[in-house]
Short mmCIF file of C-alpha atoms and ligand atoms in Angstrom, two decimals:
data_model
loop_
_atom_site.label_atom_id
_atom_site.label_comp_id
_atom_site.label_asym_id
_atom_site.label_seq_id
_atom_site.Cartn_x
_atom_site.Cartn_y
_atom_site.Cartn_z
CA UNK E 1 2.92 -10.59 48.58
CA UNK E 2 4.62 -7.72 46.93
CA UNK E 3 6.25 -9.67 44.64
CA UNK E 4 3.46 -10.47 43.12
CA UNK E 5 2.02 -7.44 43.16
CA UNK E 6 4.63 -6.77 41.25
CA UNK E 7 4.27 -9.48 38.83
CA UNK E 8 0.30 -8.67 38.02
CA UNK E 9 1.47 -4.63 37.64
CA UNK E 10 4.50 -5.80 35.07
CA UNK E 11 1.99 -8.42 33.57
CA UNK E 12 -0.56 -5.26 33.22
CA UNK E 13 2.29 -3.77 32.09
CA UNK E 14 3.41 -6.16 29.57
CA UNK E 15 0.20 -6.83 27.57
CA UNK E 16 -1.12 -2.33 27.72
CA UNK E 17 2.79 -1.66 25.54
CA UNK E 18 2.00 -4.98 24.08
CA UNK E 19 -1.72 -3.78 22.89
CA UNK E 20 -0.71 -0.40 22.19
CA UNK E 21 2.30 -1.86 19.75
CA UNK E 22 -0.07 -3.75 18.16
CA UNK E 23 -2.22 -1.32 16.74
CA UNK E 24 0.56 0.86 15.97
CA UNK E 25 1.51 -1.05 14.16
CA UNK E 26 -0.85 -1.75 11.92
CA UNK E 27 -2.37 2.50 12.30
CA UNK E 28 -2.77 3.73 9.01
CA UNK E 29 -3.23 7.33 10.48
CA UNK E 30 0.11 8.05 13.21
CA UNK E 31 3.58 6.71 12.97
CA UNK E 32 6.38 7.04 15.68
CA UNK E 33 8.85 8.65 12.90
CA UNK E 34 8.44 10.42 9.31
CA UNK E 35 5.84 10.88 6.92
CA UNK E 36 2.50 8.57 6.85
CA UNK E 37 0.29 9.28 3.89
CA UNK E 38 -2.99 7.80 3.73
CA UNK E 39 -5.20 10.05 1.51
CA UNK E 40 -4.60 13.46 -0.39
CA UNK E 41 -6.24 16.40 -0.34
CA UNK E 42 -10.08 16.67 -0.17
CA UNK E 43 -9.94 19.85 -2.33
CA UNK E 44 -10.71 17.81 -6.13
CA UNK E 45 -11.97 14.92 -7.42
CA UNK E 46 -9.24 12.30 -7.96
CA UNK E 47 -8.79 8.94 -6.74
CA UNK E 48 -4.83 6.75 -6.70
CA UNK E 49 -5.97 3.64 -6.85
CA UNK E 50 -3.17 1.29 -5.75
CA UNK E 51 -2.32 -2.36 -6.54
CA UNK E 52 0.07 -4.81 -4.02
CA UNK E 53 2.47 -6.98 -5.12
CA UNK E 54 3.71 -8.75 -8.03
CA UNK E 55 4.59 -8.32 -10.52
CA UNK E 56 2.92 -11.36 -12.34
CA UNK E 57 3.41 -12.74 -15.41
CA UNK E 58 -0.23 -14.27 -15.51
CA UNK E 59 -2.30 -10.61 -14.59
CA UNK E 60 -0.59 -7.74 -15.80
CA UNK E 61 -0.94 -7.34 -18.96
CA UNK E 62 -5.00 -8.02 -18.09
CA UNK E 63 -4.54 -5.18 -16.15
CA UNK E 64 -2.97 -2.72 -17.89
CA UNK E 65 -5.82 -2.99 -20.63
CA UNK E 66 -7.93 -2.38 -17.93
CA UNK E 67 -6.50 0.89 -17.02
CA UNK E 68 -6.25 1.69 -20.73
CA UNK E 69 -9.45 1.26 -22.17
CA UNK E 70 -10.46 3.60 -18.98
CA UNK E 71 -7.25 6.03 -19.28
CA UNK E 72 -6.63 5.64 -16.26
CA UNK E 73 -3.76 5.84 -14.35
CA UNK E 74 -2.79 3.65 -11.06
CA UNK E 75 0.64 2.90 -8.63
CA UNK E 76 1.35 -0.36 -8.74
CA UNK E 77 3.52 -1.79 -5.47
CA UNK E 78 5.95 -3.75 -5.91
CA UNK E 79 8.40 -6.62 -4.40
CA UNK E 80 11.79 -6.02 -5.18
CA UNK E 81 12.28 -10.59 -5.46
CA UNK E 82 9.00 -10.13 -8.42
CA UNK E 83 10.79 -7.45 -9.37
CA UNK E 84 13.98 -9.17 -10.57
CA UNK E 85 11.86 -12.03 -11.49
CA UNK E 86 10.23 -10.32 -14.28
CA UNK E 87 12.15 -6.81 -14.91
CA UNK E 88 10.02 -6.54 -18.30
CA UNK E 89 6.89 -6.28 -16.90
CA UNK E 90 8.11 -3.32 -14.30
CA UNK E 91 9.34 -1.80 -17.79
CA UNK E 92 5.62 -2.50 -19.42
CA UNK E 93 4.32 -0.70 -16.28
CA UNK E 94 6.34 1.85 -16.32
CA UNK E 95 5.70 2.73 -20.36
CA UNK E 96 2.16 3.05 -19.64
CA UNK E 97 2.91 6.35 -17.14
CA UNK E 98 2.05 4.27 -14.30
CA UNK E 99 3.64 4.88 -10.79
CA UNK E 100 5.74 2.32 -9.30
CA UNK E 101 6.34 1.71 -4.78
CA UNK E 102 8.58 -0.44 -3.08
CA UNK E 103 6.58 -2.77 -1.67
CA UNK E 104 9.93 -4.45 0.09
CA UNK E 105 11.77 -6.79 -1.33
CA UNK E 106 10.34 -10.66 0.06
CA UNK E 107 7.28 -8.92 1.73
CA UNK E 108 8.09 -9.94 5.73
CA UNK E 109 6.60 -8.24 8.13
CA UNK E 110 8.56 -5.37 8.93
CA UNK E 111 7.99 -5.79 12.95
CA UNK E 112 11.31 -6.20 15.12
CA UNK E 113 13.50 -6.32 12.20
CA UNK E 114 17.16 -5.51 12.20
CA UNK E 115 18.29 -2.40 10.59
CA UNK E 116 20.32 -3.57 7.96
CA UNK E 117 17.54 -6.39 7.18
CA UNK E 118 15.47 -3.61 6.87
CA UNK E 119 17.64 -1.14 4.76
CA UNK E 120 18.31 -4.66 2.69
CA UNK E 121 14.92 -5.22 1.87
CA UNK E 122 14.08 -1.52 0.64
CA UNK E 123 17.05 -0.76 -0.98
CA UNK E 124 17.74 -3.95 -2.83
CA UNK E 125 14.23 -3.42 -4.47
CA UNK E 126 14.47 0.43 -5.64
CA UNK E 127 18.26 -1.01 -7.07
CA UNK E 128 15.49 -3.88 -9.03
CA UNK E 129 13.23 -1.03 -10.32
CA UNK E 130 16.11 1.42 -11.12
CA UNK E 131 17.78 -1.32 -13.39
CA UNK E 132 14.32 -3.01 -14.91
CA UNK E 133 14.66 1.81 -16.04
CA UNK E 134 11.74 2.73 -14.14
CA UNK E 135 12.91 6.57 -13.04
CA UNK E 136 9.84 8.31 -11.23
CA UNK E 137 9.23 8.51 -7.85
CA UNK E 138 9.77 5.68 -5.08
CA UNK E 139 7.47 6.21 -1.71
CA UNK E 140 7.87 2.92 0.17
CA UNK E 141 4.31 0.86 1.15
CA UNK E 142 5.23 -1.91 4.03
CA UNK E 143 3.66 -4.71 3.56
CA UNK E 144 0.58 -5.76 5.21
CA UNK E 145 0.81 -2.53 6.01
CA UNK E 146 3.01 -3.29 9.65
CA UNK E 147 5.58 -1.26 11.12
CA UNK E 148 5.96 -0.35 14.22
CA UNK E 149 9.23 1.13 15.03
CA UNK E 150 12.57 0.06 12.85
CA UNK E 151 10.82 0.79 9.73
CA UNK E 152 9.74 4.22 9.96
CA UNK E 153 12.50 5.06 11.55
CA UNK E 154 14.26 3.83 8.66
CA UNK E 155 12.17 5.41 5.94
CA UNK E 156 12.38 8.81 7.38
CA UNK E 157 16.38 8.45 7.39
CA UNK E 158 16.47 8.07 4.40
CA UNK E 159 13.46 10.24 3.46
CA UNK E 160 11.17 7.58 2.24
CA UNK E 161 7.07 8.55 2.33
CA UNK E 162 5.41 5.73 4.01
CA UNK E 163 2.12 5.40 1.93
CA UNK E 164 -1.21 3.20 3.22
CA UNK E 165 -4.21 3.60 1.98
CA UNK E 166 -8.06 5.17 3.28
CA UNK E 167 -10.09 2.70 1.02
CA UNK E 168 -8.87 -1.26 1.77
CA UNK E 169 -12.52 -3.17 -0.09
CA UNK E 170 -10.30 -6.45 0.67
CA UNK E 171 -10.41 -6.40 4.25
CA UNK E 172 -13.43 -8.25 4.75
CA UNK E 173 -12.20 -12.64 4.82
CA UNK E 174 -15.78 -12.90 4.53
CA UNK E 175 -16.32 -12.10 1.38
CA UNK E 176 -13.05 -10.79 0.23
CA UNK E 177 -13.49 -12.89 -3.50
CA UNK E 178 -17.08 -11.07 -4.36
CA UNK E 179 -16.12 -9.28 -7.47
CA UNK E 180 -19.90 -7.28 -6.76
CA UNK E 181 -19.28 -6.90 -2.65
CA UNK E 182 -15.67 -5.32 -2.98
CA UNK E 183 -17.02 -2.78 -5.99
CA UNK E 184 -20.21 -1.97 -4.07
CA UNK E 185 -17.91 -1.28 -0.57
CA UNK E 186 -15.54 1.42 -2.90
CA UNK E 187 -17.64 3.09 -4.38
CA UNK E 188 -19.53 4.03 -1.30
CA UNK E 189 -16.59 4.59 0.76
CA UNK E 190 -14.40 6.81 -2.17
CA UNK E 191 -13.30 10.50 -1.22
CA UNK E 192 -11.49 12.78 -2.80
CA UNK E 193 -8.17 12.03 -2.52
CA UNK E 194 -9.20 8.59 -1.41
CA UNK E 195 -5.90 5.97 -2.02
CA UNK E 196 -7.33 2.45 -2.66
CA UNK E 197 -5.69 -0.79 -2.57
CA UNK E 198 -6.50 -3.97 -3.88
CA UNK E 199 -4.75 -7.11 -4.91
CA UNK E 200 -4.98 -8.16 -8.72
CA UNK E 201 -1.97 -9.99 -8.75
CA UNK E 202 -2.56 -13.84 -7.57
CA UNK E 203 -4.73 -16.64 -8.56
CA UNK E 204 -6.71 -16.19 -5.98
CA UNK E 205 -7.72 -12.60 -6.59
CA UNK E 206 -10.63 -13.51 -9.42
CA UNK E 207 -12.92 -11.17 -7.63
CA UNK E 208 -10.38 -8.45 -7.16
CA UNK E 209 -9.83 -8.54 -11.06
CA UNK E 210 -13.08 -8.75 -11.50
CA UNK E 211 -14.09 -6.00 -9.44
CA UNK E 212 -11.86 -3.61 -11.30
CA UNK E 213 -13.06 -2.64 -14.25
CA UNK E 214 -16.53 -1.88 -11.69
CA UNK E 215 -14.92 0.55 -9.79
CA UNK E 216 -12.96 2.69 -12.94
CA UNK E 217 -16.40 2.62 -14.42
CA UNK E 218 -18.17 3.71 -11.24
CA UNK E 219 -16.24 5.96 -9.97
CA UNK E 220 -15.51 7.72 -13.18
CA UNK E 221 -19.26 7.99 -13.39
CA UNK E 222 -19.77 9.30 -9.44
CA UNK E 223 -17.25 12.21 -11.52
CA UNK E 224 -13.52 10.87 -10.47
CA UNK E 225 -10.25 11.37 -12.00
CA UNK E 226 -7.47 7.80 -11.38
CA UNK E 227 -4.43 9.72 -11.03
CA UNK E 228 -1.15 8.74 -10.29
CA UNK E 229 0.03 8.23 -6.45
CA UNK E 230 2.08 11.45 -6.78
CA UNK E 231 -0.19 12.98 -8.97
CA UNK E 232 -2.62 12.42 -6.40
CA UNK E 233 -0.26 14.32 -3.26
CA UNK E 234 0.56 17.11 -5.91
CA UNK E 235 -2.70 18.28 -7.06
CA UNK E 236 -1.52 17.58 -10.80
CA UNK E 237 -3.67 16.41 -13.42
CA UNK E 238 -7.02 16.56 -11.50
CA UNK E 239 -9.79 18.17 -12.72
CA UNK E 240 -11.06 20.60 -9.87
CA UNK E 241 -15.06 20.51 -9.46
ZN1 LIG F 1 1.10 -6.92 -0.02
#
């Protein structure tokens, strides 16, 4: 009887800890170590558009043209493997005044990963981005936003900022290829200081690419300025209300 109770208690404890760890690993508001940001100050009518993955040779120029048409600055969280494959695209992004961030080398889930593997994923990507000629700030966004203990610990140890988002209009799988819905959600939810997450670098993301000019036009019409992530956090290039 005692053994049975012990096993039941252990089972309950394991599921509670497992559930807590799962929610913690994907929380956009809290992490155990280091500094996390999911939005900027609400004092200024500015937002940061963050574009994850790539750069892809197929879509980078198109995305840069759209941003230039709206005189908007964005932040590109790039993977090391794509940076190594396409350093000239990284140089193009930097030359247009956008910010570049580290999105790991091979885009793995970085939960339960050894410190040496985390170090390799993070450092090799920073090195590749610098080798492509980018000299600006370099923050980190975990693949899938997932992190638990080891990754935050490493990022804190190396003084890196973890960057997530408060607006992710592609999260509903039933309509995340619908440009109108992606635009509608972004315009409805964006606030002063919002960090917006979009994926525009893959062939499957035609809806997000089509939404991009609509989002830029719509939020500019509401009085928002699109600035880089670092400018958003430092209240630079933001027009005060
Ligand atoms: Zn990603």
